[in-house]
């Protein structure tokens, strides 16, 4: 955990100890796209009592000796983890959720007209995310791996085809905000993924799939915005850091 919680950003706090994500979720604090805000500012936005949040963080038991969090990992391990965990999850569930939403729209759309809008927003989000993941896997992540390898071997300044890696990272962060905004719209339209009294088993399954999808998106965006991207920027500014960290 970081030294003075009030001075740290919420992204830094979760990067230092991933269990803080559960505490922030409980208080409605956005730590992914809003990860660069101080704990004080983030609490203000979420109407949460900062001392209650600090107390909750303080009750997390100490880590076992030798435990490493994802923020301590090498860059290539973080990238492998993001692809294996989050990218593969997104690709596997988008067709299922999309199909369930189409069924709900057709079966329940007359009594729940918001389902048509939810299905449209989710389909747009799915298409946007497919492009986003491809950009990361084929362009940005290979570049970050090269940057880390270059620094680890102690080579000189690494010439970026982008001018600076911060330019494509800013574009990816903007796309993260857009995806999070689309999921926020879906959460509001579903009244927090609530199942109506006349909802069937598919309705219930689809609401829990959407809730899980949003939760995974927050974890995924956090790992990129608050852990991977700052490490890549630091490497570009200090290309001789050892061990690719
Ligand atoms: Fe990603
Ligand atoms: Fe991303």
PDB file of N, CA, C and O in Angstrom, residues 105-164:
ATOM      1  N   UNK A 105     -34.984  -8.478 -26.277  1.00  0.00           N
ATOM      2  CA  UNK A 105     -35.652  -7.407 -27.041  1.00  0.00           C
ATOM      3  C   UNK A 105     -36.864  -7.972 -27.778  1.00  0.00           C
ATOM      4  O   UNK A 105     -37.940  -7.373 -27.766  1.00  0.00           O
ATOM      5  N   UNK A 106     -36.699  -9.157 -28.395  1.00  0.00           N
ATOM      6  CA  UNK A 106     -37.801  -9.737 -29.176  1.00  0.00           C
ATOM      7  C   UNK A 106     -38.941 -10.241 -28.289  1.00  0.00           C
ATOM      8  O   UNK A 106     -40.114 -10.107 -28.623  1.00  0.00           O
ATOM      9  N   UNK A 107     -38.586 -10.813 -27.132  1.00  0.00           N
ATOM     10  CA  UNK A 107     -39.616 -11.436 -26.281  1.00  0.00           C
ATOM     11  C   UNK A 107     -40.256 -10.429 -25.317  1.00  0.00           C
ATOM     12  O   UNK A 107     -41.466 -10.457 -25.089  1.00  0.00           O
ATOM     13  N   UNK A 108     -39.426  -9.540 -24.739  1.00  0.00           N
ATOM     14  CA  UNK A 108     -39.924  -8.641 -23.680  1.00  0.00           C
ATOM     15  C   UNK A 108     -39.991  -7.174 -24.120  1.00  0.00           C
ATOM     16  O   UNK A 108     -40.346  -6.310 -23.319  1.00  0.00           O
ATOM     17  N   UNK A 109     -39.604  -6.907 -25.377  1.00  0.00           N
ATOM     18  CA  UNK A 109     -39.483  -5.523 -25.840  1.00  0.00           C
ATOM     19  C   UNK A 109     -40.767  -4.714 -25.745  1.00  0.00           C
ATOM     20  O   UNK A 109     -40.723  -3.502 -25.510  1.00  0.00           O
ATOM     21  N   UNK A 110     -41.922  -5.364 -25.904  1.00  0.00           N
ATOM     22  CA  UNK A 110     -43.185  -4.614 -25.863  1.00  0.00           C
ATOM     23  C   UNK A 110     -43.407  -4.005 -24.476  1.00  0.00           C
ATOM     24  O   UNK A 110     -43.850  -2.867 -24.346  1.00  0.00           O
ATOM     25  N   UNK A 111     -43.077  -4.779 -23.418  1.00  0.00           N
ATOM     26  CA  UNK A 111     -43.280  -4.265 -22.047  1.00  0.00           C
ATOM     27  C   UNK A 111     -42.060  -3.521 -21.522  1.00  0.00           C
ATOM     28  O   UNK A 111     -42.135  -2.758 -20.574  1.00  0.00           O
ATOM     29  N   UNK A 112     -40.892  -3.782 -22.147  1.00  0.00           N
ATOM     30  CA  UNK A 112     -39.646  -3.129 -21.712  1.00  0.00           C
ATOM     31  C   UNK A 112     -38.936  -2.541 -22.933  1.00  0.00           C
ATOM     32  O   UNK A 112     -37.951  -3.097 -23.421  1.00  0.00           O
ATOM     33  N   UNK A 113     -39.446  -1.394 -23.427  1.00  0.00           N
ATOM     34  CA  UNK A 113     -38.907  -0.822 -24.673  1.00  0.00           C
ATOM     35  C   UNK A 113     -37.428  -0.422 -24.566  1.00  0.00           C
ATOM     36  O   UNK A 113     -36.749  -0.296 -25.582  1.00  0.00           O
ATOM     37  N   UNK A 114     -36.923  -0.255 -23.340  1.00  0.00           N
ATOM     38  CA  UNK A 114     -35.503   0.123 -23.179  1.00  0.00           C
ATOM     39  C   UNK A 114     -34.566  -0.983 -23.673  1.00  0.00           C
ATOM     40  O   UNK A 114     -33.391  -0.736 -23.951  1.00  0.00           O
ATOM     41  N   UNK A 115     -35.102  -2.233 -23.803  1.00  0.00           N
ATOM     42  CA  UNK A 115     -34.240  -3.347 -24.222  1.00  0.00           C
ATOM     43  C   UNK A 115     -33.676  -3.144 -25.634  1.00  0.00           C
ATOM     44  O   UNK A 115     -32.556  -3.565 -25.923  1.00  0.00           O
ATOM     45  N   UNK A 116     -34.422  -2.485 -26.508  1.00  0.00           N
ATOM     46  CA  UNK A 116     -33.929  -2.251 -27.876  1.00  0.00           C
ATOM     47  C   UNK A 116     -32.704  -1.340 -27.823  1.00  0.00           C
ATOM     48  O   UNK A 116     -31.701  -1.571 -28.505  1.00  0.00           O
ATOM     49  N   UNK A 117     -32.783  -0.312 -27.000  1.00  0.00           N
ATOM     50  CA  UNK A 117     -31.668   0.634 -26.867  1.00  0.00           C
ATOM     51  C   UNK A 117     -30.457  -0.059 -26.230  1.00  0.00           C
ATOM     52  O   UNK A 117     -29.312   0.124 -26.670  1.00  0.00           O
ATOM     53  N   UNK A 118     -30.711  -0.877 -25.214  1.00  0.00           N
ATOM     54  CA  UNK A 118     -29.616  -1.592 -24.534  1.00  0.00           C
ATOM     55  C   UNK A 118     -28.887  -2.498 -25.526  1.00  0.00           C
ATOM     56  O   UNK A 118     -27.659  -2.534 -25.583  1.00  0.00           O
ATOM     57  N   UNK A 119     -29.667  -3.225 -26.353  1.00  0.00           N
ATOM     58  CA  UNK A 119     -29.054  -4.138 -27.335  1.00  0.00           C
ATOM     59  C   UNK A 119     -28.214  -3.356 -28.344  1.00  0.00           C
ATOM     60  O   UNK A 119     -27.104  -3.768 -28.699  1.00  0.00           O
ATOM     61  N   UNK A 120     -28.716  -2.204 -28.776  1.00  0.00           N
ATOM     62  CA  UNK A 120     -27.974  -1.386 -29.750  1.00  0.00           C
ATOM     63  C   UNK A 120     -26.674  -0.856 -29.132  1.00  0.00           C
ATOM     64  O   UNK A 120     -25.602  -0.936 -29.748  1.00  0.00           O
ATOM     65  N   UNK A 121     -26.769  -0.328 -27.917  1.00  0.00           N
ATOM     66  CA  UNK A 121     -25.572   0.226 -27.259  1.00  0.00           C
ATOM     67  C   UNK A 121     -24.546  -0.886 -27.044  1.00  0.00           C
ATOM     68  O   UNK A 121     -23.351  -0.706 -27.298  1.00  0.00           O
ATOM     69  N   UNK A 122     -25.013  -2.068 -26.621  1.00  0.00           N
ATOM     70  CA  UNK A 122     -24.053  -3.154 -26.359  1.00  0.00           C
ATOM     71  C   UNK A 122     -23.394  -3.612 -27.662  1.00  0.00           C
ATOM     72  O   UNK A 122     -22.187  -3.896 -27.679  1.00  0.00           O
ATOM     73  N   UNK A 123     -24.163  -3.694 -28.753  1.00  0.00           N
ATOM     74  CA  UNK A 123     -23.570  -4.122 -30.031  1.00  0.00           C
ATOM     75  C   UNK A 123     -22.508  -3.120 -30.496  1.00  0.00           C
ATOM     76  O   UNK A 123     -21.458  -3.503 -31.015  1.00  0.00           O
ATOM     77  N   UNK A 124     -22.785  -1.831 -30.305  1.00  0.00           N
ATOM     78  CA  UNK A 124     -21.785  -0.810 -30.677  1.00  0.00           C
ATOM     79  C   UNK A 124     -20.545  -0.953 -29.806  1.00  0.00           C
ATOM     80  O   UNK A 124     -19.416  -0.883 -30.282  1.00  0.00           O
ATOM     81  N   UNK A 125     -20.769  -1.149 -28.520  1.00  0.00           N
ATOM     82  CA  UNK A 125     -19.645  -1.322 -27.589  1.00  0.00           C
ATOM     83  C   UNK A 125     -18.813  -2.544 -27.990  1.00  0.00           C
ATOM     84  O   UNK A 125     -17.577  -2.488 -28.008  1.00  0.00           O
ATOM     85  N   UNK A 126     -19.490  -3.656 -28.316  1.00  0.00           N
ATOM     86  CA  UNK A 126     -18.775  -4.878 -28.703  1.00  0.00           C
ATOM     87  C   UNK A 126     -17.912  -4.657 -29.939  1.00  0.00           C
ATOM     88  O   UNK A 126     -16.747  -5.069 -29.986  1.00  0.00           O
ATOM     89  N   UNK A 127     -18.473  -3.974 -30.940  1.00  0.00           N
ATOM     90  CA  UNK A 127     -17.710  -3.720 -32.176  1.00  0.00           C
ATOM     91  C   UNK A 127     -16.519  -2.814 -31.881  1.00  0.00           C
ATOM     92  O   UNK A 127     -15.400  -3.043 -32.369  1.00  0.00           O
ATOM     93  N   UNK A 128     -16.743  -1.783 -31.074  1.00  0.00           N
ATOM     94  CA  UNK A 128     -15.644  -0.850 -30.729  1.00  0.00           C
ATOM     95  C   UNK A 128     -14.541  -1.584 -29.967  1.00  0.00           C
ATOM     96  O   UNK A 128     -13.355  -1.373 -30.204  1.00  0.00           O
ATOM     97  N   UNK A 129     -14.951  -2.469 -29.038  1.00  0.00           N
ATOM     98  CA  UNK A 129     -13.947  -3.169 -28.226  1.00  0.00           C
ATOM     99  C   UNK A 129     -13.116  -4.130 -29.080  1.00  0.00           C
ATOM    100  O   UNK A 129     -11.915  -4.272 -28.856  1.00  0.00           O
ATOM    101  N   UNK A 130     -13.744  -4.772 -30.054  1.00  0.00           N
ATOM    102  CA  UNK A 130     -12.976  -5.689 -30.918  1.00  0.00           C
ATOM    103  C   UNK A 130     -11.855  -4.940 -31.612  1.00  0.00           C
ATOM    104  O   UNK A 130     -10.727  -5.416 -31.697  1.00  0.00           O
ATOM    105  N   UNK A 131     -12.157  -3.758 -32.124  1.00  0.00           N
ATOM    106  CA  UNK A 131     -11.132  -2.936 -32.791  1.00  0.00           C
ATOM    107  C   UNK A 131     -10.067  -2.493 -31.792  1.00  0.00           C
ATOM    108  O   UNK A 131      -8.882  -2.476 -32.087  1.00  0.00           O
ATOM    109  N   UNK A 132     -10.524  -2.125 -30.604  1.00  0.00           N
ATOM    110  CA  UNK A 132      -9.623  -1.634 -29.556  1.00  0.00           C
ATOM    111  C   UNK A 132      -8.627  -2.733 -29.155  1.00  0.00           C
ATOM    112  O   UNK A 132      -7.425  -2.489 -29.069  1.00  0.00           O
ATOM    113  N   UNK A 133      -9.137  -3.940 -28.941  1.00  0.00           N
ATOM    114  CA  UNK A 133      -8.257  -5.047 -28.538  1.00  0.00           C
ATOM    115  C   UNK A 133      -7.240  -5.358 -29.634  1.00  0.00           C
ATOM    116  O   UNK A 133      -6.065  -5.634 -29.355  1.00  0.00           O
ATOM    117  N   UNK A 134      -7.698  -5.309 -30.891  1.00  0.00           N
ATOM    118  CA  UNK A 134      -6.786  -5.600 -32.014  1.00  0.00           C
ATOM    119  C   UNK A 134      -5.664  -4.558 -32.061  1.00  0.00           C
ATOM    120  O   UNK A 134      -4.499  -4.904 -32.273  1.00  0.00           O
ATOM    121  N   UNK A 135      -6.018  -3.292 -31.849  1.00  0.00           N
ATOM    122  CA  UNK A 135      -5.003  -2.219 -31.847  1.00  0.00           C
ATOM    123  C   UNK A 135      -3.971  -2.480 -30.749  1.00  0.00           C
ATOM    124  O   UNK A 135      -2.771  -2.344 -30.957  1.00  0.00           O
ATOM    125  N   UNK A 136      -4.465  -2.849 -29.569  1.00  0.00           N
ATOM    126  CA  UNK A 136      -3.535  -3.111 -28.461  1.00  0.00           C
ATOM    127  C   UNK A 136      -2.633  -4.297 -28.783  1.00  0.00           C
ATOM    128  O   UNK A 136      -1.416  -4.231 -28.598  1.00  0.00           O
ATOM    129  N   UNK A 137      -3.233  -5.385 -29.260  1.00  0.00           N
ATOM    130  CA  UNK A 137      -2.456  -6.622 -29.448  1.00  0.00           C
ATOM    131  C   UNK A 137      -1.500  -6.549 -30.627  1.00  0.00           C
ATOM    132  O   UNK A 137      -0.435  -7.161 -30.592  1.00  0.00           O
ATOM    133  N   UNK A 138      -1.879  -5.807 -31.669  1.00  0.00           N
ATOM    134  CA  UNK A 138      -1.044  -5.811 -32.876  1.00  0.00           C
ATOM    135  C   UNK A 138      -0.097  -4.618 -32.966  1.00  0.00           C
ATOM    136  O   UNK A 138       0.868  -4.666 -33.715  1.00  0.00           O
ATOM    137  N   UNK A 139      -0.396  -3.541 -32.252  1.00  0.00           N
ATOM    138  CA  UNK A 139       0.439  -2.337 -32.401  1.00  0.00           C
ATOM    139  C   UNK A 139       1.057  -1.907 -31.061  1.00  0.00           C
ATOM    140  O   UNK A 139       2.282  -1.858 -30.923  1.00  0.00           O
ATOM    141  N   UNK A 140       0.221  -1.597 -30.088  1.00  0.00           N
ATOM    142  CA  UNK A 140       0.734  -0.936 -28.881  1.00  0.00           C
ATOM    143  C   UNK A 140       1.467  -1.905 -27.953  1.00  0.00           C
ATOM    144  O   UNK A 140       2.558  -1.587 -27.467  1.00  0.00           O
ATOM    145  N   UNK A 141       0.869  -3.074 -27.697  1.00  0.00           N
ATOM    146  CA  UNK A 141       1.539  -4.008 -26.783  1.00  0.00           C
ATOM    147  C   UNK A 141       2.887  -4.474 -27.334  1.00  0.00           C
ATOM    148  O   UNK A 141       3.868  -4.531 -26.581  1.00  0.00           O
ATOM    149  N   UNK A 142       2.988  -4.833 -28.650  1.00  0.00           N
ATOM    150  CA  UNK A 142       4.320  -5.206 -29.166  1.00  0.00           C
ATOM    151  C   UNK A 142       5.323  -4.064 -29.011  1.00  0.00           C
ATOM    152  O   UNK A 142       6.498  -4.300 -28.705  1.00  0.00           O
ATOM    153  N   UNK A 143       4.856  -2.830 -29.204  1.00  0.00           N
ATOM    154  CA  UNK A 143       5.768  -1.696 -29.042  1.00  0.00           C
ATOM    155  C   UNK A 143       6.239  -1.608 -27.581  1.00  0.00           C
ATOM    156  O   UNK A 143       7.434  -1.396 -27.314  1.00  0.00           O
ATOM    157  N   UNK A 144       5.327  -1.785 -26.615  1.00  0.00           N
ATOM    158  CA  UNK A 144       5.709  -1.711 -25.196  1.00  0.00           C
ATOM    159  C   UNK A 144       6.678  -2.849 -24.855  1.00  0.00           C
ATOM    160  O   UNK A 144       7.638  -2.663 -24.115  1.00  0.00           O
ATOM    161  N   UNK A 145       6.449  -4.033 -25.423  1.00  0.00           N
ATOM    162  CA  UNK A 145       7.395  -5.150 -25.179  1.00  0.00           C
ATOM    163  C   UNK A 145       8.774  -4.788 -25.713  1.00  0.00           C
ATOM    164  O   UNK A 145       9.792  -5.053 -25.057  1.00  0.00           O
ATOM    165  N   UNK A 146       8.837  -4.195 -26.902  1.00  0.00           N
ATOM    166  CA  UNK A 146      10.131  -3.796 -27.476  1.00  0.00           C
ATOM    167  C   UNK A 146      10.814  -2.753 -26.594  1.00  0.00           C
ATOM    168  O   UNK A 146      12.023  -2.800 -26.369  1.00  0.00           O
ATOM    169  N   UNK A 147      10.002  -1.810 -26.124  1.00  0.00           N
ATOM    170  CA  UNK A 147      10.531  -0.740 -25.260  1.00  0.00           C
ATOM    171  C   UNK A 147      11.160  -1.350 -24.002  1.00  0.00           C
ATOM    172  O   UNK A 147      12.262  -0.976 -23.594  1.00  0.00           O
ATOM    173  N   UNK A 148      10.446  -2.322 -23.394  1.00  0.00           N
ATOM    174  CA  UNK A 148      10.943  -2.959 -22.168  1.00  0.00           C
ATOM    175  C   UNK A 148      12.217  -3.749 -22.451  1.00  0.00           C
ATOM    176  O   UNK A 148      13.184  -3.679 -21.682  1.00  0.00           O
ATOM    177  N   UNK A 149      12.238  -4.462 -23.559  1.00  0.00           N
ATOM    178  CA  UNK A 149      13.415  -5.267 -23.881  1.00  0.00           C
ATOM    179  C   UNK A 149      14.616  -4.370 -24.153  1.00  0.00           C
ATOM    180  O   UNK A 149      15.734  -4.644 -23.708  1.00  0.00           O
ATOM    181  N   UNK A 150      14.371  -3.291 -24.845  1.00  0.00           N
ATOM    182  CA  UNK A 150      15.420  -2.334 -25.178  1.00  0.00           C
ATOM    183  C   UNK A 150      16.041  -1.767 -23.894  1.00  0.00           C
ATOM    184  O   UNK A 150      17.262  -1.687 -23.755  1.00  0.00           O
ATOM    185  N   UNK A 151      15.150  -1.379 -22.952  1.00  0.00           N
ATOM    186  CA  UNK A 151      15.644  -0.808 -21.687  1.00  0.00           C
ATOM    187  C   UNK A 151      16.382  -1.860 -20.872  1.00  0.00           C
ATOM    188  O   UNK A 151      17.423  -1.586 -20.268  1.00  0.00           O
ATOM    189  N   UNK A 152      15.854  -3.086 -20.878  1.00  0.00           N
ATOM    190  CA  UNK A 152      16.446  -4.151 -20.066  1.00  0.00           C
ATOM    191  C   UNK A 152      17.855  -4.479 -20.551  1.00  0.00           C
ATOM    192  O   UNK A 152      18.751  -4.781 -19.765  1.00  0.00           O
ATOM    193  N   UNK A 153      18.054  -4.410 -21.841  1.00  0.00           N
ATOM    194  CA  UNK A 153      19.380  -4.722 -22.384  1.00  0.00           C
ATOM    195  C   UNK A 153      20.332  -3.540 -22.290  1.00  0.00           C
ATOM    196  O   UNK A 153      21.477  -3.628 -22.730  1.00  0.00           O
ATOM    197  N   UNK A 154      19.807  -2.397 -21.773  1.00  0.00           N
ATOM    198  CA  UNK A 154      20.685  -1.250 -21.565  1.00  0.00           C
ATOM    199  C   UNK A 154      21.062  -0.533 -22.844  1.00  0.00           C
ATOM    200  O   UNK A 154      22.069   0.170 -22.903  1.00  0.00           O
ATOM    201  N   UNK A 155      20.214  -0.710 -23.884  1.00  0.00           N
ATOM    202  CA  UNK A 155      20.484   0.015 -25.119  1.00  0.00           C
ATOM    203  C   UNK A 155      20.141   1.491 -24.913  1.00  0.00           C
ATOM    204  O   UNK A 155      19.532   1.858 -23.923  1.00  0.00           O
ATOM    205  N   UNK A 156      20.491   2.315 -25.897  1.00  0.00           N
ATOM    206  CA  UNK A 156      20.269   3.761 -25.764  1.00  0.00           C
ATOM    207  C   UNK A 156      18.815   4.135 -25.954  1.00  0.00           C
ATOM    208  O   UNK A 156      17.920   3.319 -25.747  1.00  0.00           O
ATOM    209  N   UNK A 157      18.583   5.362 -26.359  1.00  0.00           N
ATOM    210  CA  UNK A 157      17.221   5.873 -26.515  1.00  0.00           C
ATOM    211  C   UNK A 157      16.500   5.073 -27.604  1.00  0.00           C
ATOM    212  O   UNK A 157      17.061   4.772 -28.647  1.00  0.00           O
ATOM    213  N   UNK A 158      15.250   4.694 -27.312  1.00  0.00           N
ATOM    214  CA  UNK A 158      14.450   3.901 -28.240  1.00  0.00           C
ATOM    215  C   UNK A 158      13.606   4.855 -29.075  1.00  0.00           C
ATOM    216  O   UNK A 158      12.817   5.618 -28.543  1.00  0.00           O
ATOM    217  N   UNK A 159      13.791   4.807 -30.396  1.00  0.00           N
ATOM    218  CA  UNK A 159      13.059   5.745 -31.254  1.00  0.00           C
ATOM    219  C   UNK A 159      11.655   5.199 -31.509  1.00  0.00           C
ATOM    220  O   UNK A 159      11.494   4.098 -32.020  1.00  0.00           O
ATOM    221  N   UNK A 160      10.650   5.989 -31.131  1.00  0.00           N
ATOM    222  CA  UNK A 160       9.272   5.538 -31.268  1.00  0.00           C
ATOM    223  C   UNK A 160       8.705   5.929 -32.631  1.00  0.00           C
ATOM    224  O   UNK A 160       8.909   7.062 -33.070  1.00  0.00           O
ATOM    225  N   UNK A 161       7.971   5.018 -33.270  1.00  0.00           N
ATOM    226  CA  UNK A 161       7.304   5.398 -34.522  1.00  0.00           C
ATOM    227  C   UNK A 161       6.153   6.370 -34.273  1.00  0.00           C
ATOM    228  O   UNK A 161       5.603   6.948 -35.199  1.00  0.00           O
ATOM    229  N   UNK A 162       5.762   6.532 -32.979  1.00  0.00           N
ATOM    230  CA  UNK A 162       4.623   7.407 -32.651  1.00  0.00           C
ATOM    231  C   UNK A 162       5.065   8.803 -32.226  1.00  0.00           C
ATOM    232  O   UNK A 162       4.248   9.614 -31.872  1.00  0.00           O
ATOM    233  N   UNK A 163       6.371   9.081 -32.203  1.00  0.00           N
ATOM    234  CA  UNK A 163       6.856  10.317 -31.600  1.00  0.00           C
ATOM    235  C   UNK A 163       7.073  10.025 -30.133  1.00  0.00           C
ATOM    236  O   UNK A 163       8.187   9.941 -29.654  1.00  0.00           O
ATOM    237  N   UNK A 164       6.003   9.816 -29.412  1.00  0.00           N
ATOM    238  CA  UNK A 164       6.063   9.345 -28.025  1.00  0.00           C
ATOM    239  C   UNK A 164       4.924   8.358 -27.823  1.00  0.00           C
ATOM    240  O   UNK A 164       3.854   8.503 -28.432  1.00  0.00           O
TER     241      UNK A 164
END
